[in-house]
Short mmCIF file of N, CA, C and O in Angstrom, two decimals:
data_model
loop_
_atom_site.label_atom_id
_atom_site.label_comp_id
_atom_site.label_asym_id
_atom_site.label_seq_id
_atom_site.Cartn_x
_atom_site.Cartn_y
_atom_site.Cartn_z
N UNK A 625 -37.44 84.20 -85.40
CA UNK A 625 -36.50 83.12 -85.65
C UNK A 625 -36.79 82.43 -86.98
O UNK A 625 -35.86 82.08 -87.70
N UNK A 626 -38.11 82.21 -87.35
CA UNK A 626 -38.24 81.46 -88.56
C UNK A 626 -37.87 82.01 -90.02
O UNK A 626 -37.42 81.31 -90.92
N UNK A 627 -38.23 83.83 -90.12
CA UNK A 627 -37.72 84.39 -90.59
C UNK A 627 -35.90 84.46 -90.83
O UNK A 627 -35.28 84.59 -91.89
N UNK A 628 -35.50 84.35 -89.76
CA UNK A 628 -34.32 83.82 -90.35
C UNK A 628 -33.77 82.84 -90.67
O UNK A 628 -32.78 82.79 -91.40
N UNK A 629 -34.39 81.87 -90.15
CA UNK A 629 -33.53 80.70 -91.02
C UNK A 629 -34.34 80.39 -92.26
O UNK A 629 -34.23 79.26 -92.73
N UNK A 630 -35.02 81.13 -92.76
CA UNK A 630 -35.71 80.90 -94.08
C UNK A 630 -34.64 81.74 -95.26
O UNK A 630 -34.44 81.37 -96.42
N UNK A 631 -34.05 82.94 -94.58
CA UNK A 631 -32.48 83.68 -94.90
C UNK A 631 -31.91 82.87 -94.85
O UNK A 631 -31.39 82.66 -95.95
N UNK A 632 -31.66 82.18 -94.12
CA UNK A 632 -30.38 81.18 -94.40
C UNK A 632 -30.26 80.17 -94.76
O UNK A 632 -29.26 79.44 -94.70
N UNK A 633 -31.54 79.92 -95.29
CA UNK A 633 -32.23 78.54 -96.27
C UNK A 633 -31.72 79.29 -97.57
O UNK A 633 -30.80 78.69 -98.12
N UNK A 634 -31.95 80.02 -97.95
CA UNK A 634 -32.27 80.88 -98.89
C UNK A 634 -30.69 80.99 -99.67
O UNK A 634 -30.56 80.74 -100.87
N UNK A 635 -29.57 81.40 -98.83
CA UNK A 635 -28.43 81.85 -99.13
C UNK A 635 -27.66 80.03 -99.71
O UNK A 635 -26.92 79.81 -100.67
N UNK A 636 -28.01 79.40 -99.06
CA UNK A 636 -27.35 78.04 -99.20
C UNK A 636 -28.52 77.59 -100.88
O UNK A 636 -28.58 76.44 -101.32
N UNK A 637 -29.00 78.33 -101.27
CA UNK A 637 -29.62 77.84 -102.85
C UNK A 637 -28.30 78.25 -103.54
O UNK A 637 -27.53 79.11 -103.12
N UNK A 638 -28.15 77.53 -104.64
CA UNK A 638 -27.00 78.57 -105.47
C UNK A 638 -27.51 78.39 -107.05
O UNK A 638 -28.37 77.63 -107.49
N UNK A 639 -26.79 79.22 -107.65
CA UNK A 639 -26.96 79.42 -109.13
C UNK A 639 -26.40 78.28 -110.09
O UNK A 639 -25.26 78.39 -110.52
N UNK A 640 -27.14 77.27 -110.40
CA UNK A 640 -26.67 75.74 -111.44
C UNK A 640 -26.44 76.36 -112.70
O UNK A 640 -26.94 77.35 -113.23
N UNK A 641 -25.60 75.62 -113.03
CA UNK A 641 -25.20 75.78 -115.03
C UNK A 641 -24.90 74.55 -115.38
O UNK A 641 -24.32 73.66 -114.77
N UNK A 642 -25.37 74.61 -116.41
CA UNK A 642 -25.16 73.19 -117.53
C UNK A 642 -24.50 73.31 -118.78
O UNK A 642 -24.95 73.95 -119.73
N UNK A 643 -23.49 72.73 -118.76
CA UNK A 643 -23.20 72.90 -120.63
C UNK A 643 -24.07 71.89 -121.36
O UNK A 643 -24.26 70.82 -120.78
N UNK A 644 -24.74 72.12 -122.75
CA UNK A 644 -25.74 71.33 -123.23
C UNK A 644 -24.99 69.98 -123.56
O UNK A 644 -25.64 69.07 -124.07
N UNK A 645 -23.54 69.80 -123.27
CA UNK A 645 -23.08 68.47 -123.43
C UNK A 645 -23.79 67.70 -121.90
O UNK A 645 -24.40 66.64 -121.95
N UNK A 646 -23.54 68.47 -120.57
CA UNK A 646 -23.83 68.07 -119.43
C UNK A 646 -25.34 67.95 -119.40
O UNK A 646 -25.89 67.11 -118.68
N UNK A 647 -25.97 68.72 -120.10
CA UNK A 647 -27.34 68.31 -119.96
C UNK A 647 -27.78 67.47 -120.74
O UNK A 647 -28.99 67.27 -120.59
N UNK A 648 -27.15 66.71 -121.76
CA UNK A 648 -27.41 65.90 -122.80
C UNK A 648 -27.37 64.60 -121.92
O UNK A 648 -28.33 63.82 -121.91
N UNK A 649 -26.02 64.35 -121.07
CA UNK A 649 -25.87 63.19 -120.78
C UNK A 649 -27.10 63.36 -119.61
O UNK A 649 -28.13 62.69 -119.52
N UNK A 650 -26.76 64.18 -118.99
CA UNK A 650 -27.87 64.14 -117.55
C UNK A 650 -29.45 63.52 -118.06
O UNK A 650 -30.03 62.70 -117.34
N UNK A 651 -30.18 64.10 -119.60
CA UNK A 651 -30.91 63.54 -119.53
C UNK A 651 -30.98 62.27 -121.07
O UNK A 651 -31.92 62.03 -121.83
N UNK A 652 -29.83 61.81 -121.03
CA UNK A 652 -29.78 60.59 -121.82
C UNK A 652 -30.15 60.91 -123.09
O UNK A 652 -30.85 60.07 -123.65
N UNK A 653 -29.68 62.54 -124.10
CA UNK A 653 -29.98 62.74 -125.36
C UNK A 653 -29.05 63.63 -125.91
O UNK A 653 -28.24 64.17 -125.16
N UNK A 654 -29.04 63.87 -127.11
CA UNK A 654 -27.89 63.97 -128.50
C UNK A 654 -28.48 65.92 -128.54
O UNK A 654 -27.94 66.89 -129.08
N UNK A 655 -29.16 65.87 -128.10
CA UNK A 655 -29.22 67.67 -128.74
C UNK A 655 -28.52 69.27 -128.79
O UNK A 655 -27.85 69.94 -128.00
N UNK A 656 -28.91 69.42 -129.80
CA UNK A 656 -27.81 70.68 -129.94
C UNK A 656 -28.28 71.72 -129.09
O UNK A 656 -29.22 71.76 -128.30
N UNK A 657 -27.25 72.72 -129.50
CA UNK A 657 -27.99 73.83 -128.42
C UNK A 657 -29.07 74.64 -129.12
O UNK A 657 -29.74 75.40 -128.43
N UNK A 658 -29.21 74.59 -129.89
CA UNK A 658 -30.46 75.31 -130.57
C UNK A 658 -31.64 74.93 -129.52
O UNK A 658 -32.11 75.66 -128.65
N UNK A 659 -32.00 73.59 -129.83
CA UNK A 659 -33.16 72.62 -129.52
C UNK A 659 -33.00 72.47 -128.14
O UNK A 659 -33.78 71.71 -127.57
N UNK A 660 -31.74 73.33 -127.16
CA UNK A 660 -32.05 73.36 -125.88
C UNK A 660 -32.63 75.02 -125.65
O UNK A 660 -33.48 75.56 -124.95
N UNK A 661 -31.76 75.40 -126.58
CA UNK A 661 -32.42 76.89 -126.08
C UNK A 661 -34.11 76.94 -126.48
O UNK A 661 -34.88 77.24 -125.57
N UNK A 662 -34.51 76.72 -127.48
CA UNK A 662 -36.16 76.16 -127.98
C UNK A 662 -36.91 75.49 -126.82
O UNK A 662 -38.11 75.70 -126.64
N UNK A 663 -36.18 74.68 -126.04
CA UNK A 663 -36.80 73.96 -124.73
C UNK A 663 -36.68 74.78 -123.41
O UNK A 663 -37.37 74.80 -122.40
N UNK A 664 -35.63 75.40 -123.75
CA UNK A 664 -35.76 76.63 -122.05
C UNK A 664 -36.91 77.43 -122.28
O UNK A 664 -37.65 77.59 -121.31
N UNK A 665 -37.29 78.08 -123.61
CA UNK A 665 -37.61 79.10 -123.87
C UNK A 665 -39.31 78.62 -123.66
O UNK A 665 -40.10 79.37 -123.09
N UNK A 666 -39.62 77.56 -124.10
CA UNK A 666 -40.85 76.88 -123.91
C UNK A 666 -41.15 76.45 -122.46
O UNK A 666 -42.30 76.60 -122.06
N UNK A 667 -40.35 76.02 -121.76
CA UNK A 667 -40.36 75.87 -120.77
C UNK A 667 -41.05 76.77 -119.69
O UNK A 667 -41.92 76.52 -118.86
N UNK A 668 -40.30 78.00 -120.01
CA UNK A 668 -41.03 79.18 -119.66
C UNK A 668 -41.20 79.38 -118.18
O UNK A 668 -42.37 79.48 -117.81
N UNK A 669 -40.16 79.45 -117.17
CA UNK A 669 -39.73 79.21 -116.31
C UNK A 669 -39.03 80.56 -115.68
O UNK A 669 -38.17 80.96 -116.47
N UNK A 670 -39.11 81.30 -114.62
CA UNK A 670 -38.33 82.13 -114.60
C UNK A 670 -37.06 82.44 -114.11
O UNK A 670 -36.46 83.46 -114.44
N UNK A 671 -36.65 81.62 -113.35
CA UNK A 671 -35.65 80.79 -112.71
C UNK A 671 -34.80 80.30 -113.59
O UNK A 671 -33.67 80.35 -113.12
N UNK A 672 -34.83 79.65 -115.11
CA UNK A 672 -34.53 78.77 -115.87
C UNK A 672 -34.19 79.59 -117.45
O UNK A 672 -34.99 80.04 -118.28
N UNK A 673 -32.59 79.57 -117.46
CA UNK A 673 -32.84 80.72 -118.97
C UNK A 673 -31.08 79.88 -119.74
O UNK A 673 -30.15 79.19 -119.33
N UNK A 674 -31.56 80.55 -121.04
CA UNK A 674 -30.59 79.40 -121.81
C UNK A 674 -29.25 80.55 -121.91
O UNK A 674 -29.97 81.53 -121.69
N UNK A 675 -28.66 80.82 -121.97
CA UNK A 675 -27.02 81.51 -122.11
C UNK A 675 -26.64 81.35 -123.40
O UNK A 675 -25.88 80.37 -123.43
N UNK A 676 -26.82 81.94 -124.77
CA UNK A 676 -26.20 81.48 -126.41
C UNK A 676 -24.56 81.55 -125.98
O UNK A 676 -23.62 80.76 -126.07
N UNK A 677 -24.70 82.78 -125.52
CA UNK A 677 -23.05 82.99 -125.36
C UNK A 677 -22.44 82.01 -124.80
O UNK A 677 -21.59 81.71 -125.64
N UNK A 678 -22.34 81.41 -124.05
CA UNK A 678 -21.70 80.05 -123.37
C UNK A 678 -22.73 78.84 -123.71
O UNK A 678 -22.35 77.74 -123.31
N UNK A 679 -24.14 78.90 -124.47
CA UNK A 679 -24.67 77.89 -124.89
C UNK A 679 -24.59 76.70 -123.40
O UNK A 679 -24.20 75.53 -123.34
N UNK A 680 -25.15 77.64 -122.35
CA UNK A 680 -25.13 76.70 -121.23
C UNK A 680 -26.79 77.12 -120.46
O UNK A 680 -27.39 78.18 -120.64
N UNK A 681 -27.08 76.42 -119.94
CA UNK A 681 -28.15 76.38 -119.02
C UNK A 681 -28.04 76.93 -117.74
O UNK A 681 -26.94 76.76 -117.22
N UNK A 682 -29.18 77.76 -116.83
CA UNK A 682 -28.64 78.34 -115.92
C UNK A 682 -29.80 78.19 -115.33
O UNK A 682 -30.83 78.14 -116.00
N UNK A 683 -29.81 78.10 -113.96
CA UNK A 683 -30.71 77.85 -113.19
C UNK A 683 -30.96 78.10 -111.72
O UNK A 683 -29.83 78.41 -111.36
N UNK A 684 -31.79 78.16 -110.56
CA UNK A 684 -31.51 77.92 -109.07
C UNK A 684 -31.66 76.48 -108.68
O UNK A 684 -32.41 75.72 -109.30
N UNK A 685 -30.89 76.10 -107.59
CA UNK A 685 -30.58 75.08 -107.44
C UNK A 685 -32.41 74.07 -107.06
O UNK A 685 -32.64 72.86 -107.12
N UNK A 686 -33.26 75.16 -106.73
CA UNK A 686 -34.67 74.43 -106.65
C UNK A 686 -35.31 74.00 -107.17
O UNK A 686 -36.11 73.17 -106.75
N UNK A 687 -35.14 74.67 -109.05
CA UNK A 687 -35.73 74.37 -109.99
C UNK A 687 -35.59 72.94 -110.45
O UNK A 687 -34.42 72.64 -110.69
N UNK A 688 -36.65 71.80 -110.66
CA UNK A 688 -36.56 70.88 -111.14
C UNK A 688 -36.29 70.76 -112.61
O UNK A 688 -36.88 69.97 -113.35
N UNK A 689 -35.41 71.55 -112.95
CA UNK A 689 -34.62 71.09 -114.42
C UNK A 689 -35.02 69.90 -115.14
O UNK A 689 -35.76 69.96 -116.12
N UNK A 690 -34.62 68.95 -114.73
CA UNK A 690 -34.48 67.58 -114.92
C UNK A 690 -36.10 67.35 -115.53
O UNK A 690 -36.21 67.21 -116.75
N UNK A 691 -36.93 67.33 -114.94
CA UNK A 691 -37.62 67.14 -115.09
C UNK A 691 -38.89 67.56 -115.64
O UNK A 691 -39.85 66.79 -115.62
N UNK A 692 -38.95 68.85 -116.19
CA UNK A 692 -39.51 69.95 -116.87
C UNK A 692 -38.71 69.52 -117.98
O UNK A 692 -39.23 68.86 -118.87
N UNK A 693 -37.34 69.88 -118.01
CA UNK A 693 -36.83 69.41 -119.72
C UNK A 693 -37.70 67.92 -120.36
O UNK A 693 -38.29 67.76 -121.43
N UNK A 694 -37.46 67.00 -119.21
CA UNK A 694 -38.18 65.69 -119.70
C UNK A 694 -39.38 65.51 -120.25
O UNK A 694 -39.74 64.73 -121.13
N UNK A 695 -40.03 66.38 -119.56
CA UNK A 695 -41.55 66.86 -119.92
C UNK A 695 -41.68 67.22 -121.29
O UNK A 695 -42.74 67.06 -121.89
N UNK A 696 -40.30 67.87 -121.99
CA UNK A 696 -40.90 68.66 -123.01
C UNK A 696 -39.96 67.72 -124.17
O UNK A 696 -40.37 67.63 -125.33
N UNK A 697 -38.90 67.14 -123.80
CA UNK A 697 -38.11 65.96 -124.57
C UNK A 697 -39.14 64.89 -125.16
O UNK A 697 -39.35 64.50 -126.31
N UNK A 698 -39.78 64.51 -123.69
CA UNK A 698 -40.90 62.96 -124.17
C UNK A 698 -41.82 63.67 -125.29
O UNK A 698 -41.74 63.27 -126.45
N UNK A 699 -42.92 64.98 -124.83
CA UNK A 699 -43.60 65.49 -126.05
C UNK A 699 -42.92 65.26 -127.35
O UNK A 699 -43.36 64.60 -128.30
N UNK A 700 -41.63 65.98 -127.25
CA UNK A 700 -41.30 66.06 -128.87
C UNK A 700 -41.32 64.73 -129.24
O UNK A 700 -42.06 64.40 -130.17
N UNK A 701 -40.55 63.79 -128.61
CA UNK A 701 -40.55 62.60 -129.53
C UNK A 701 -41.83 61.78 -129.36
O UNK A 701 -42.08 60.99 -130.27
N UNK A 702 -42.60 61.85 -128.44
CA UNK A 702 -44.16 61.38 -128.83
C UNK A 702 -45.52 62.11 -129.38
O UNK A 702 -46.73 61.99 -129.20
N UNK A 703 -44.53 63.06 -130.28
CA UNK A 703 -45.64 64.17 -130.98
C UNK A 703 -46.46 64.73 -131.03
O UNK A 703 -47.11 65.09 -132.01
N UNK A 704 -46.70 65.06 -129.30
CA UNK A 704 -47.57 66.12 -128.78
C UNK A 704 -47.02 67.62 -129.26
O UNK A 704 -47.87 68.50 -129.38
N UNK A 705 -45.82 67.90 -129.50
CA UNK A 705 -45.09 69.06 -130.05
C UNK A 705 -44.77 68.88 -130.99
O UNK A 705 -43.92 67.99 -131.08
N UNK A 706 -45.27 69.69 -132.52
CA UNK A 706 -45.02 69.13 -133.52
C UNK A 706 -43.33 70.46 -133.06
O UNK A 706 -43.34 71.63 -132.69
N UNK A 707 -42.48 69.74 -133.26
CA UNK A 707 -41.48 70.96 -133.54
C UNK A 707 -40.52 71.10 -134.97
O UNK A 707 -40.30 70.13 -135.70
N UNK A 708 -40.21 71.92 -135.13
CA UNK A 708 -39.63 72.41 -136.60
C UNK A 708 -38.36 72.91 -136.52
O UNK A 708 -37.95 72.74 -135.37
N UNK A 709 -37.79 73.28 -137.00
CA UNK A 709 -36.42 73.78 -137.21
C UNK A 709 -37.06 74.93 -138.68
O UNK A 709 -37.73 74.48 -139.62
N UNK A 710 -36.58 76.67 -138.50
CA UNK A 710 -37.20 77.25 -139.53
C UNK A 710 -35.81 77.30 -140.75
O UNK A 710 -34.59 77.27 -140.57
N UNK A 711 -36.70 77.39 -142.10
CA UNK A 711 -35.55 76.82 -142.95
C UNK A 711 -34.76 78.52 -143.47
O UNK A 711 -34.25 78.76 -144.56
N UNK A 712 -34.90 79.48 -142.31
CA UNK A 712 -34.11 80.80 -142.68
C UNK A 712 -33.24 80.55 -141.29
O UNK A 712 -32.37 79.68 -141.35
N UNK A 713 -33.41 81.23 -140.14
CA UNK A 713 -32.98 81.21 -139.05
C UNK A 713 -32.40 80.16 -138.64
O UNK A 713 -31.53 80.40 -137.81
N UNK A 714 -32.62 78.49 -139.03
CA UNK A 714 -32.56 77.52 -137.71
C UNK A 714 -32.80 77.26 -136.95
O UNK A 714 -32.34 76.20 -136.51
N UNK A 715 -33.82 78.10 -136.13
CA UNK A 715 -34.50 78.70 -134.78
C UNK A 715 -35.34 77.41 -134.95
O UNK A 715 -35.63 76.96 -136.06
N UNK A 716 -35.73 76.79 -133.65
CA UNK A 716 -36.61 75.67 -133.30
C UNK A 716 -38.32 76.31 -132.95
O UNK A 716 -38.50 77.13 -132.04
N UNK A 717 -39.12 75.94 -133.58
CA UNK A 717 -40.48 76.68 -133.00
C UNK A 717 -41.43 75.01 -132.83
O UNK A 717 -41.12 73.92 -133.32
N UNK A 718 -42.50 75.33 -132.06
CA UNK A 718 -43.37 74.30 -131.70
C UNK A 718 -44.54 75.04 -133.39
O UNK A 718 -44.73 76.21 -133.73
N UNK A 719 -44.90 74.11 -133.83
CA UNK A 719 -45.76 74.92 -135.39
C UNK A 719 -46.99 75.26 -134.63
O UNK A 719 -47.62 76.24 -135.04
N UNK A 720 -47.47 74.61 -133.58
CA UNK A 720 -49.06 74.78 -133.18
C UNK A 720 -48.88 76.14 -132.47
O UNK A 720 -49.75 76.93 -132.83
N UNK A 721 -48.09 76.61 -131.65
CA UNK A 721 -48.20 77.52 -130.88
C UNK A 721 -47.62 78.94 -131.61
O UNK A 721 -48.00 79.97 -131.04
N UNK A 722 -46.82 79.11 -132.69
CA UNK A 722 -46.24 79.47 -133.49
C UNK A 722 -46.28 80.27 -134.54
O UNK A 722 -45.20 80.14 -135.13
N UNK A 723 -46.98 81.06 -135.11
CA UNK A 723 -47.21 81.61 -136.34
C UNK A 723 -45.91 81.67 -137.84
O UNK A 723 -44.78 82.14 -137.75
N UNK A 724 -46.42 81.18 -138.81
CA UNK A 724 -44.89 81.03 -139.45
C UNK A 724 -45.95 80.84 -140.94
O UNK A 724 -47.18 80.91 -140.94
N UNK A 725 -45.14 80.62 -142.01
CA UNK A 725 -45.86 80.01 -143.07
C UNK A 725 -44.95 79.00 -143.62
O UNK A 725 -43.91 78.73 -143.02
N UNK A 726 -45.31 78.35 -144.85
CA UNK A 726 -44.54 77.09 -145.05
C UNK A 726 -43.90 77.50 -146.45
O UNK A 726 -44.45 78.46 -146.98
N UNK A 727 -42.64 76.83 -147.27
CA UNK A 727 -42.18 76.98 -148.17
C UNK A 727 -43.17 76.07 -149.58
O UNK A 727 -43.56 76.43 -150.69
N UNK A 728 -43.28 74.55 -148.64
CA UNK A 728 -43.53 73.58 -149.21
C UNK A 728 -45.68 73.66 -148.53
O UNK A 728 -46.07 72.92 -147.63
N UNK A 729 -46.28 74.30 -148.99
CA UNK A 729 -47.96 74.93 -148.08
C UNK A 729 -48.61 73.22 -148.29
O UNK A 729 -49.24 72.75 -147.34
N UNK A 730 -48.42 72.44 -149.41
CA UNK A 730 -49.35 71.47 -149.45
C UNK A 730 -49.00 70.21 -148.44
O UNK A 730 -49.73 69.32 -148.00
N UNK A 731 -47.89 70.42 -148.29
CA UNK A 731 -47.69 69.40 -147.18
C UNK A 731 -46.81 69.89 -146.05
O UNK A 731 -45.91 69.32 -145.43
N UNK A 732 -47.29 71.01 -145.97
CA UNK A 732 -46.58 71.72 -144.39
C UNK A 732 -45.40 71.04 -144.13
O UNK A 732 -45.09 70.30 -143.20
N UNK A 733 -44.75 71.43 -145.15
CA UNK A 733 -43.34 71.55 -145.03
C UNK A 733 -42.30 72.43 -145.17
O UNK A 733 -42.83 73.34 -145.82
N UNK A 734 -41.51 72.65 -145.04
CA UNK A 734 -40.17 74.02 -144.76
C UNK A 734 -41.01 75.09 -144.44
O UNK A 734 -41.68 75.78 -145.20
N UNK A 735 -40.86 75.15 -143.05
CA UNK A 735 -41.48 76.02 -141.78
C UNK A 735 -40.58 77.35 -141.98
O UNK A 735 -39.37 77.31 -142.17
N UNK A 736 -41.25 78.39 -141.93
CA UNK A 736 -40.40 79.60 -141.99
C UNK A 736 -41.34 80.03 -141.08
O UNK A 736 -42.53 79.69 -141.01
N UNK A 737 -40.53 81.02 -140.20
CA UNK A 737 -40.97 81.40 -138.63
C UNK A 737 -41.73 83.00 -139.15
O UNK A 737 -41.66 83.60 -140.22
N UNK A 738 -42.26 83.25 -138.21
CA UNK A 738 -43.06 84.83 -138.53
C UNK A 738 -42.23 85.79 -138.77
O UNK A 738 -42.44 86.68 -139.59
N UNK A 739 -40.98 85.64 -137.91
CA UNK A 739 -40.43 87.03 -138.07
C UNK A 739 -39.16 86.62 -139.30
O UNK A 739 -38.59 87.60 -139.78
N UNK A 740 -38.80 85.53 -139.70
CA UNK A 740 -38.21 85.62 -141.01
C UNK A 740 -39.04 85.38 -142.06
O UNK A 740 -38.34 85.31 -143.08
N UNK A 741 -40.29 85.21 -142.34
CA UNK A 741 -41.89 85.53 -143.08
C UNK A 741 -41.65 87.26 -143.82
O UNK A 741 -41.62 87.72 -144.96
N UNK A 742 -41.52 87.77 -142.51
CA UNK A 742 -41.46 89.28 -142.10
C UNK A 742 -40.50 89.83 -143.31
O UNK A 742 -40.88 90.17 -144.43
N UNK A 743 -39.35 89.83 -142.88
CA UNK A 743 -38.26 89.98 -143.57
C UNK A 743 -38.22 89.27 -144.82
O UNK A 743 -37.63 89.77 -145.77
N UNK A 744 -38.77 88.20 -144.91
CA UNK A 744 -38.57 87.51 -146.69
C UNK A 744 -39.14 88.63 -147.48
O UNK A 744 -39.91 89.42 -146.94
N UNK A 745 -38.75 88.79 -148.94
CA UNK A 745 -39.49 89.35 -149.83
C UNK A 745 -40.14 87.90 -150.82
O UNK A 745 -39.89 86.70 -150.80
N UNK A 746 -41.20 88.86 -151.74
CA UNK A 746 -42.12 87.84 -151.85
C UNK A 746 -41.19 87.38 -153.05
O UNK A 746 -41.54 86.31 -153.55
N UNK A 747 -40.11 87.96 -153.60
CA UNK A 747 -39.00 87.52 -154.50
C UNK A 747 -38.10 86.63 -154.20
O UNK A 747 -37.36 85.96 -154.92
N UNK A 748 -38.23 86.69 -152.96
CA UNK A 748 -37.13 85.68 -152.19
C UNK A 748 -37.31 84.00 -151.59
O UNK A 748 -36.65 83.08 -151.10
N UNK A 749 -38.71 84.34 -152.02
CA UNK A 749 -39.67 83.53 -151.69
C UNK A 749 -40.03 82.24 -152.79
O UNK A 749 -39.93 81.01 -152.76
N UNK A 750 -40.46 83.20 -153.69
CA UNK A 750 -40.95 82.82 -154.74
C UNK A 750 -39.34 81.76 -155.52
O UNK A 750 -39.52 80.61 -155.92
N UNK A 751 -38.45 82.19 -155.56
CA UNK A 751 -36.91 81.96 -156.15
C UNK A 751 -36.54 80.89 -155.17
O UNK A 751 -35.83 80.00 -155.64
N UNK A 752 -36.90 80.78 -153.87
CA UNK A 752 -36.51 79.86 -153.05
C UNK A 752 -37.44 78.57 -152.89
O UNK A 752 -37.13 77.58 -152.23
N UNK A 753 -38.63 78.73 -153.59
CA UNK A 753 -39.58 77.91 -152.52
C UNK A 753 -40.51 77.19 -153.80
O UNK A 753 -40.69 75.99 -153.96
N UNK A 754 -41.02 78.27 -154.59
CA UNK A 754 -41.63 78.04 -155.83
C UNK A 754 -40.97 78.09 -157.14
O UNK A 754 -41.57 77.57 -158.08
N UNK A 755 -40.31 78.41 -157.25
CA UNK A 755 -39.83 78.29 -159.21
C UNK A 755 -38.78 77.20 -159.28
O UNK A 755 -38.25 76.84 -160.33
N UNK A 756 -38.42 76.49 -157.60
CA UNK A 756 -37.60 75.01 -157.53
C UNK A 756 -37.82 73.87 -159.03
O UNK A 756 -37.26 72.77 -159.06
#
């Protein structure tokens, strides 16, 4: 018997979605979807995955969303996460956890991510970053 109603616990979960407007208001902030998909992805959750194509949030109804995002919202703005925006991609990275190099090296500034590092040439580099 317990076995089944743990089935039928189970069937009554359902699949949540958020548009990042709905998750903006839900948790009282302005962010784009970049910087939500950067927060699913950190999040790191398996239950919990970001959608580009509909730029919506997707989830089971068990997962505390709410509150895992919050977790990682309060960091950023109390600067336990240094986070970046990279100045090829746009892509959001945390710099500590991150491998990337900088445009601007003396004051770790304009974050370029590893894998557009990768792809830069050192001409492209140099024309963009140094001969400014």
């Amino acid at each position: 018997m317990f076995l089944f109603s743990s089935k039928a616990n189970m069937k009554n979960i359902k699949q949540e979605s958020l548009s990042v407007t709905a998750a903006n208001q839900a948790l009282n902030v302005d962010l784009e979807a970049s910087m939500w998909e950067f927060i699913i992805r950190m999040i790191n959750y398996p239950e919990l995955k970001f959608d580009p194509a509909t730029d919506s949030i997707c989830f089971m109804g068990y997962v505390p969303f709410k509150s895992l995002a919050k977790e990682w919202i309060d960091g950023i703005n109390e600067g336990t996460y240094d986070v970046r925006s990279c100045e090829c991609c746009a892509g959001y990275f945390d710099v500590n956890k991150t491998d990337g190099i900088y445009g601007n090296p003396d004051d770790l500034e304009e974050f370029i991510c590893f894998p557009c590092a990768e792809r830069m040439t050192a001409r492209e580099y140099y024309e963009r970053f140094i001969e400014r």
